[in-house]
Structure formats: structure tokens, C-alpha cells
Coordinates of C-alpha atoms in Angstrom, one line a residue:
X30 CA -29.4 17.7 7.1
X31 CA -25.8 16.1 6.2
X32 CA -23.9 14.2 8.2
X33 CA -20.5 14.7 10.4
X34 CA -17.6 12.0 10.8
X35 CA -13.6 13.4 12.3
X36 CA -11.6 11.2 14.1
X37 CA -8.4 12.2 16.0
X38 CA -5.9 9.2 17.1
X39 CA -2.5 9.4 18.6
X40 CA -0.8 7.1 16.3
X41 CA -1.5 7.1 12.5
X42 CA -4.9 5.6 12.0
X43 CA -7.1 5.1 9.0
X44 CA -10.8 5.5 9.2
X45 CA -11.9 2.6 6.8
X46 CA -14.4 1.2 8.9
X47 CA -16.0 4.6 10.2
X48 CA -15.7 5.6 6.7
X49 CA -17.9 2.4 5.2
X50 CA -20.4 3.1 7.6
X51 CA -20.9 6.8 6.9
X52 CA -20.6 6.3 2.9
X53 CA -23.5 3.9 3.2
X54 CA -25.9 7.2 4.1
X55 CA -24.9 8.8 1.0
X56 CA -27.7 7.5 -0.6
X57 CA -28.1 4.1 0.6
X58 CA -29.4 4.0 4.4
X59 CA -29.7 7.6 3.9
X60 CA -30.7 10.8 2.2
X61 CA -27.3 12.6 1.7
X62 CA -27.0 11.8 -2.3
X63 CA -25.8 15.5 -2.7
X64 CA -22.2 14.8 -2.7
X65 CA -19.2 14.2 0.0
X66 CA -15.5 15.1 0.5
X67 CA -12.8 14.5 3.0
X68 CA -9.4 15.4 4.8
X69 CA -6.6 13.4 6.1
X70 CA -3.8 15.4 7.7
X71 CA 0.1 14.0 7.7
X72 CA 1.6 16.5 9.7
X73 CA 0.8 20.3 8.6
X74 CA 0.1 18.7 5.3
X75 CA -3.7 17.9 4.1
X76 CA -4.7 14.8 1.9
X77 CA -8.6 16.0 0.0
X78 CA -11.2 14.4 -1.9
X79 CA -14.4 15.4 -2.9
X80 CA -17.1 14.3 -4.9
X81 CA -20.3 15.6 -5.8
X82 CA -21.9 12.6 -6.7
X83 CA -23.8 9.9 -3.9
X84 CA -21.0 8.6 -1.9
X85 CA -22.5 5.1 -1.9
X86 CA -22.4 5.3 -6.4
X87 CA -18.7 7.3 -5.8
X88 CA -15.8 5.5 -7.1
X89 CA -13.4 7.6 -5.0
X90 CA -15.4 7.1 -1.8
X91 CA -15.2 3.3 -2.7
X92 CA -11.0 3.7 -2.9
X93 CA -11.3 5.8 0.1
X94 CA -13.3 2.7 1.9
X95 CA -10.9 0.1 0.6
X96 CA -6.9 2.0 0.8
X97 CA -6.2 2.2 4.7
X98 CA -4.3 6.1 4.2
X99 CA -3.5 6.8 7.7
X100 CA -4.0 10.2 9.6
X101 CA -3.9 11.2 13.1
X102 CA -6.9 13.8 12.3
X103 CA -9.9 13.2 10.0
X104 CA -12.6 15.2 8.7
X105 CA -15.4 14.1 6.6
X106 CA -19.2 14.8 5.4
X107 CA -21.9 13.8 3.4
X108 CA -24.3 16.4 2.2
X109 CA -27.9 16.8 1.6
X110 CA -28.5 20.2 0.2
X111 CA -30.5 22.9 1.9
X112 CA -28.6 26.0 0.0
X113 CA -26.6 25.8 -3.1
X114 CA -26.8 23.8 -6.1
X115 CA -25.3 20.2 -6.3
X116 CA -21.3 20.8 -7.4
X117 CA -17.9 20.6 -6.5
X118 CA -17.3 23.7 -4.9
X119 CA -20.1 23.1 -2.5
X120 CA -18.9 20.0 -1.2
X121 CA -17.6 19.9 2.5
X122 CA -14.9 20.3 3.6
X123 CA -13.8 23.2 3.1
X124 CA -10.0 24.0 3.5
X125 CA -8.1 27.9 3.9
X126 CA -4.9 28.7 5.4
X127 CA -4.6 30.7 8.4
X128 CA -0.6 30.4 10.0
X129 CA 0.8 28.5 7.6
X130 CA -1.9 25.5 8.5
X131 CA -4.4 24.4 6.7
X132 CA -7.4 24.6 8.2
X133 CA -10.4 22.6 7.5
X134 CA -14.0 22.9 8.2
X135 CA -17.2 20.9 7.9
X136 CA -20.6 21.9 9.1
X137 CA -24.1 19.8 9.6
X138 CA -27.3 22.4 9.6
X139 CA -29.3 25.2 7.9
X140 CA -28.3 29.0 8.9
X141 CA -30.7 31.7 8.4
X142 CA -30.0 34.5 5.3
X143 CA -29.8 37.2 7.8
X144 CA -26.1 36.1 8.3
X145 CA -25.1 37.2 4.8
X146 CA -26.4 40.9 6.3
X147 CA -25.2 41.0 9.7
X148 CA -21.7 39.3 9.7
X149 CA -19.1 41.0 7.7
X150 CA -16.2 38.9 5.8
X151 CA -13.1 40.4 6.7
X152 CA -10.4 38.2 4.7
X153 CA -11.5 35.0 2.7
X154 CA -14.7 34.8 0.3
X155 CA -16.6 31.6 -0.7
X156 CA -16.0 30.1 -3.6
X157 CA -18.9 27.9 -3.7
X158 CA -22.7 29.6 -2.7
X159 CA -23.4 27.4 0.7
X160 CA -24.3 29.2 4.0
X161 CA -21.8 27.0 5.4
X162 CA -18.3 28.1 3.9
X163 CA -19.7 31.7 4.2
X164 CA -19.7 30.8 7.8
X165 CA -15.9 29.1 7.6
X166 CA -15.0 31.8 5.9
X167 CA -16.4 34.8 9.0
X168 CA -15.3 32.2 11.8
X169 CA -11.7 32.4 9.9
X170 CA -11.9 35.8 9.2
X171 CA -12.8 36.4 12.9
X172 CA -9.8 34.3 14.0
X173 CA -6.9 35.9 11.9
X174 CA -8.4 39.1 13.0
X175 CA -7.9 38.9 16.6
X176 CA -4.8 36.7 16.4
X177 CA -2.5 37.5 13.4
X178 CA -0.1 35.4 14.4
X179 CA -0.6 31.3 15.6
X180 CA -0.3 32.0 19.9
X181 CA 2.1 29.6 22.0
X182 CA -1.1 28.9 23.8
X183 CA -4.1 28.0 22.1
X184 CA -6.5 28.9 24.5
X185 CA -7.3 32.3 23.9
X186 CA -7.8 31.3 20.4
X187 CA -10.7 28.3 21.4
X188 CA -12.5 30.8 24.0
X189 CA -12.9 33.4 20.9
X190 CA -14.1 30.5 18.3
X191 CA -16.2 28.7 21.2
X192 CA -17.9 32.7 21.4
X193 CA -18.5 32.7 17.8
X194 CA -19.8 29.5 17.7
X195 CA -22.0 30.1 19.9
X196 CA -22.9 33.7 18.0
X197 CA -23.1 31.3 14.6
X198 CA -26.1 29.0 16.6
X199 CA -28.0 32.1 17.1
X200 CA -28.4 31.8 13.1
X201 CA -29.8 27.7 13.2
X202 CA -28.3 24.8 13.4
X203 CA -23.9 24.4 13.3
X204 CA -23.0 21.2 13.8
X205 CA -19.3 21.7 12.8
X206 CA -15.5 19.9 12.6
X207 CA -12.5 22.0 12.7
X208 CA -8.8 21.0 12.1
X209 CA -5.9 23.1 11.8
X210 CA -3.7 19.4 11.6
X211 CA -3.3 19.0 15.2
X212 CA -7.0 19.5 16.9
X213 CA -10.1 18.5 16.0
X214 CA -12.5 21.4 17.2
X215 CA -16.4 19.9 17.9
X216 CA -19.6 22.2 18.7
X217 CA -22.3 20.9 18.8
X218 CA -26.2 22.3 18.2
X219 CA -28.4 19.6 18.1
X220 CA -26.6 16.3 17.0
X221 CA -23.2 15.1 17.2
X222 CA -21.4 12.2 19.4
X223 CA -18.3 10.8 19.9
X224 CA -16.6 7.4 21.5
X225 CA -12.9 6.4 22.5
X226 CA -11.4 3.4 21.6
X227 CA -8.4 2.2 23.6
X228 CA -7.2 -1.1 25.6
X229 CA -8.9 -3.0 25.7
X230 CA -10.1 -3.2 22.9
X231 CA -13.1 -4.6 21.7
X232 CA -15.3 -5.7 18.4
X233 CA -17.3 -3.2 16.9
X234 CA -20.1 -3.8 14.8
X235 CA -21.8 -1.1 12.1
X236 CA -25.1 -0.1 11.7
X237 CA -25.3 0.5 8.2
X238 CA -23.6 -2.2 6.5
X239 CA -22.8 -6.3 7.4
X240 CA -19.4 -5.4 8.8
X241 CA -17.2 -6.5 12.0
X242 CA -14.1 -5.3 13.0
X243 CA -12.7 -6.8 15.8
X244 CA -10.0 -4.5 17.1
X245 CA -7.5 -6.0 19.5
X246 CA -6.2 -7.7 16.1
X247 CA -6.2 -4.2 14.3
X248 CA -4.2 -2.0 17.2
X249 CA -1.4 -1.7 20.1
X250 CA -2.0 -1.5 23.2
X251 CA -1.1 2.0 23.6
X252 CA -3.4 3.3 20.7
X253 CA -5.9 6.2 21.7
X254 CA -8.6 6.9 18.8
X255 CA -11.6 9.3 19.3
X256 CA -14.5 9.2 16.4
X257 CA -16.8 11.9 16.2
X258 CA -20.1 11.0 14.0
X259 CA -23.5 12.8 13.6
X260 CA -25.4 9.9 14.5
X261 CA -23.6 6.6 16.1
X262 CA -22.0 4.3 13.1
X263 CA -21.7 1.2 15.5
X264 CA -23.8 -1.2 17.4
X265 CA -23.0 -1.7 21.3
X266 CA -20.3 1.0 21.7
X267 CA -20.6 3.7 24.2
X268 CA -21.4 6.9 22.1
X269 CA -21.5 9.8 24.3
X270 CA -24.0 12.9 23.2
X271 CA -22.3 16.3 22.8
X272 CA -24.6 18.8 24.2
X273 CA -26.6 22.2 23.0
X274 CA -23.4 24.4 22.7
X275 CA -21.1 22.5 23.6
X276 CA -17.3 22.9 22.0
X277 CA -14.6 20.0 23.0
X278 CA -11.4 19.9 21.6
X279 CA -9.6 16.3 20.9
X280 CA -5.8 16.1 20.2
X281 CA -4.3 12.5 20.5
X282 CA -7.3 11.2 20.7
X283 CA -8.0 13.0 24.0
X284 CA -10.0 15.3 25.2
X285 CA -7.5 18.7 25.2
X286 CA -9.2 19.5 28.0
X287 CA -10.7 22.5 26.2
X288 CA -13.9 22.2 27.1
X289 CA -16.6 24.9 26.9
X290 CA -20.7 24.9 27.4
X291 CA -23.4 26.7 26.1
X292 CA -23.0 30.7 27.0
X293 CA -27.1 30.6 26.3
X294 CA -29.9 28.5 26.4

């Protein structure tokens, strides 16, 4: 299985710290040698590297760790392959535009063949051969379908990919992050979890590598940060599961309050 990491914050934030953790799996605490990629959004704009190589032996995941670049939403993931071959264009995440946005899309899990049958791609193709961006590209499809045009409200639009989500679990397992720049989109199959950071603020210690960040000298007062991981990064932080088929939206660092659970057991 890969591994998950988004943050949203209110303020411009970089994910260094999150980011050590996580690129230690990539082959060195874990098994995800099969490459790794991430998104940064400023504004509608969208910052992406990806690597195919280990993210632990990656020299861009290493700049990535050490230069702060500051975001309000993050998306990242480091893959261990289950379909597809080892290579660029099968490294998460992957990015289309729907609106004018860019949206981008990561996914943890294995999804049976029979989705290549039974869903029907209505307006972007992969590029790459992974069960995963075939399923970006449907839940996209399924999106501009219904709603050619971006809705003032953005509910309507989160009820029809919380449905499809939920259509997508019937296939396996989609663990998956979802930006269009502004919200990060969770659902959750079988692992994903997320904590808030805010005042006061604590220290926060990583599982994965020697590292301590003590954060009342890194932020302000009024600073709201949400990280969303696959499996905890830190030591003695409250990490909340998400649960079977859940979707939670976080803008600001807050929960939107679009919340949805499992239409099936």
C-alpha cells in the first residue's frame, strides 16, 4: 500500500517537518521505494514534483525537506506499486483542470479490474496505466458531467463526489486527497487520520526520524493547521481516525463542516 500526507492551514504554511517524516517511509522505515510526488497550491496556482525514485535516495524530496515553500493546501504520497510499472507518469499526484482549477488527486489502495469495465470515462484519459488516475480521471469525469460550471455553493458538488466515493470503495480500497486549491477533500476506506494544531501550541516529536519541532517558536497565535497522514507521523499528538467511508472536507485548516458517513457498511 502507499502512503497519504495533505495538510490545509489558514495562513501560508510549509510542511517540512510532516514532509521528513513521510520521506523517511520511502524506503527507509518503510516499503514505498516506488517513487513519490507532491502539490503545493499558491492561490489557483499549483507548485509539482515528482520522482519515481525512493523518496529517502531522492534529491528533490531532500530540497523539498530542507526549502520551507509555503502553501495553504498540500498534497503528497509515496507509492508502493500494486498496478503499473515504476515511472513518472505513475507517480501521485495526479493533476487535471476542471473550472479553471487545478485539481489534484492522490489515492492509497488497490481497486479491482472490473472498474476499467463497468465505469465509463467521459472526458479525461490516464496518461500513466495505474488503477488510481483511471479512477481520478471517472471521479472528474463524473464531476464536470453533472456540474459544467464551478456552483456558488459547493455542496451539491461534495454530496455527488462523497456518492462516488463511496461507489469507487465498492471496487477495494480508496484512501484518497482531493484539492481544487481551496479544499482538501478526505475519504477514507480503511486508513487515514488527521490532527489540528493551533494555540497553544505544543512540541511535536516524529516517529520516523530524530526530529523535534517545538511549535509555539515556529507559529502565531492565530495559526490553524490540519495534517492528514496515512498512518500518524508524530509521537504524543492527538491523531484522530477517519472512519470506513467517511469524507471530511478541511478549508483553513477547519473542518468545512462537510461532513459525510458511510452510505453502506
Amino acid at each position: 500500500m502507499c502512503e497519504l500526507l495533505g495538510m490545509s492551514a489558514n495562513v501560508p504554511t510549509d510542511i517540512c517537518f510532516s514532509f521528513s517524516g513521510l520521506m523517511q517511509r520511502g524506503g527507509g522505515t518503510g516499503p514505498h521505494r516506488d517513487g513519490w510526488g507532491i502539490a503545493f497550491y499558491d492561490g489557483k496556482g499549483v507548485r509539482a514534483f515528482h520522482d519515481p525514485k525512493p523518496s529517502i535516495d531522492s534529491e528533490i524530496a531532500h530540497l523539498i525537506k530542507e526549502h520551507p515553500i509555503k502553501s495553504l493546501v498540500v498534497i503528497s504520497h509515496i507509492r508502493q506499486a500494486n498496478v503499473g510499472s515504476v515511472c513518472l507518469e505513475n507517480t501521485h499526484p495526479f493533476i487535471r483542470e476542471l473550472w479553471g482549477y487545478s485539481w489534484s488527486f492522490a489515492h492509497n489502495g488497490q481497486l479491482d479490474p472490473r472498474l476499467y469495465d463497468e465505469l465509463t470515462l467521459r472526458f479525461y484519459r490516464p496518461v500513466g496505466t495505474t488503477d488510481s488516475e483511471f479512477a481520478f480521471c471517472w471521479l472528474l469525469g463524473e464531476i464536470r458531467d453533472a456540474f459544467p460550471e464551478r456552483p456558488d455553493d459547493m455542496t451539491p458538488v461534495i454530496d455527488l463526489i462523497h456518492e462516488r466515493c463511496e461507489r469507487l470503495r465498492g471496487y477495494g480500497v480508496f484512501n484518497m486527497l482531493l484539492s481544487e486549491s481551496s479544499l482538501l477533500i478526505t475519504y477514507c476506506t480503511s486508513k487515514l487520520s488527521w490532527l489540528t494544531r493551533r494555540t497553544p501550541f505544543g512540541q511535536a516529536r516524529l516517529m520516523d526520524e530524530d526530529m523535534i519541532v517545538d511549535f509555539c517558536h515556529e507559529t502565531t497565535d492565530s495559526d490553524i493547521v490540519t495534517v492528514i497522514a496515512t498512518e500518524p507521523l508524530t509521537h504524543d499528538e492527538p491523531w484522530t481516525p477517519i472512519k470506513t467511508g467517511q469524507l471530511t472536507v478541511f478549508k483553513g485548516g477547519i473542518d468545512a463542516e462537510y461532513r459525510y458517513s458511510a452510505q453502506q457498511e
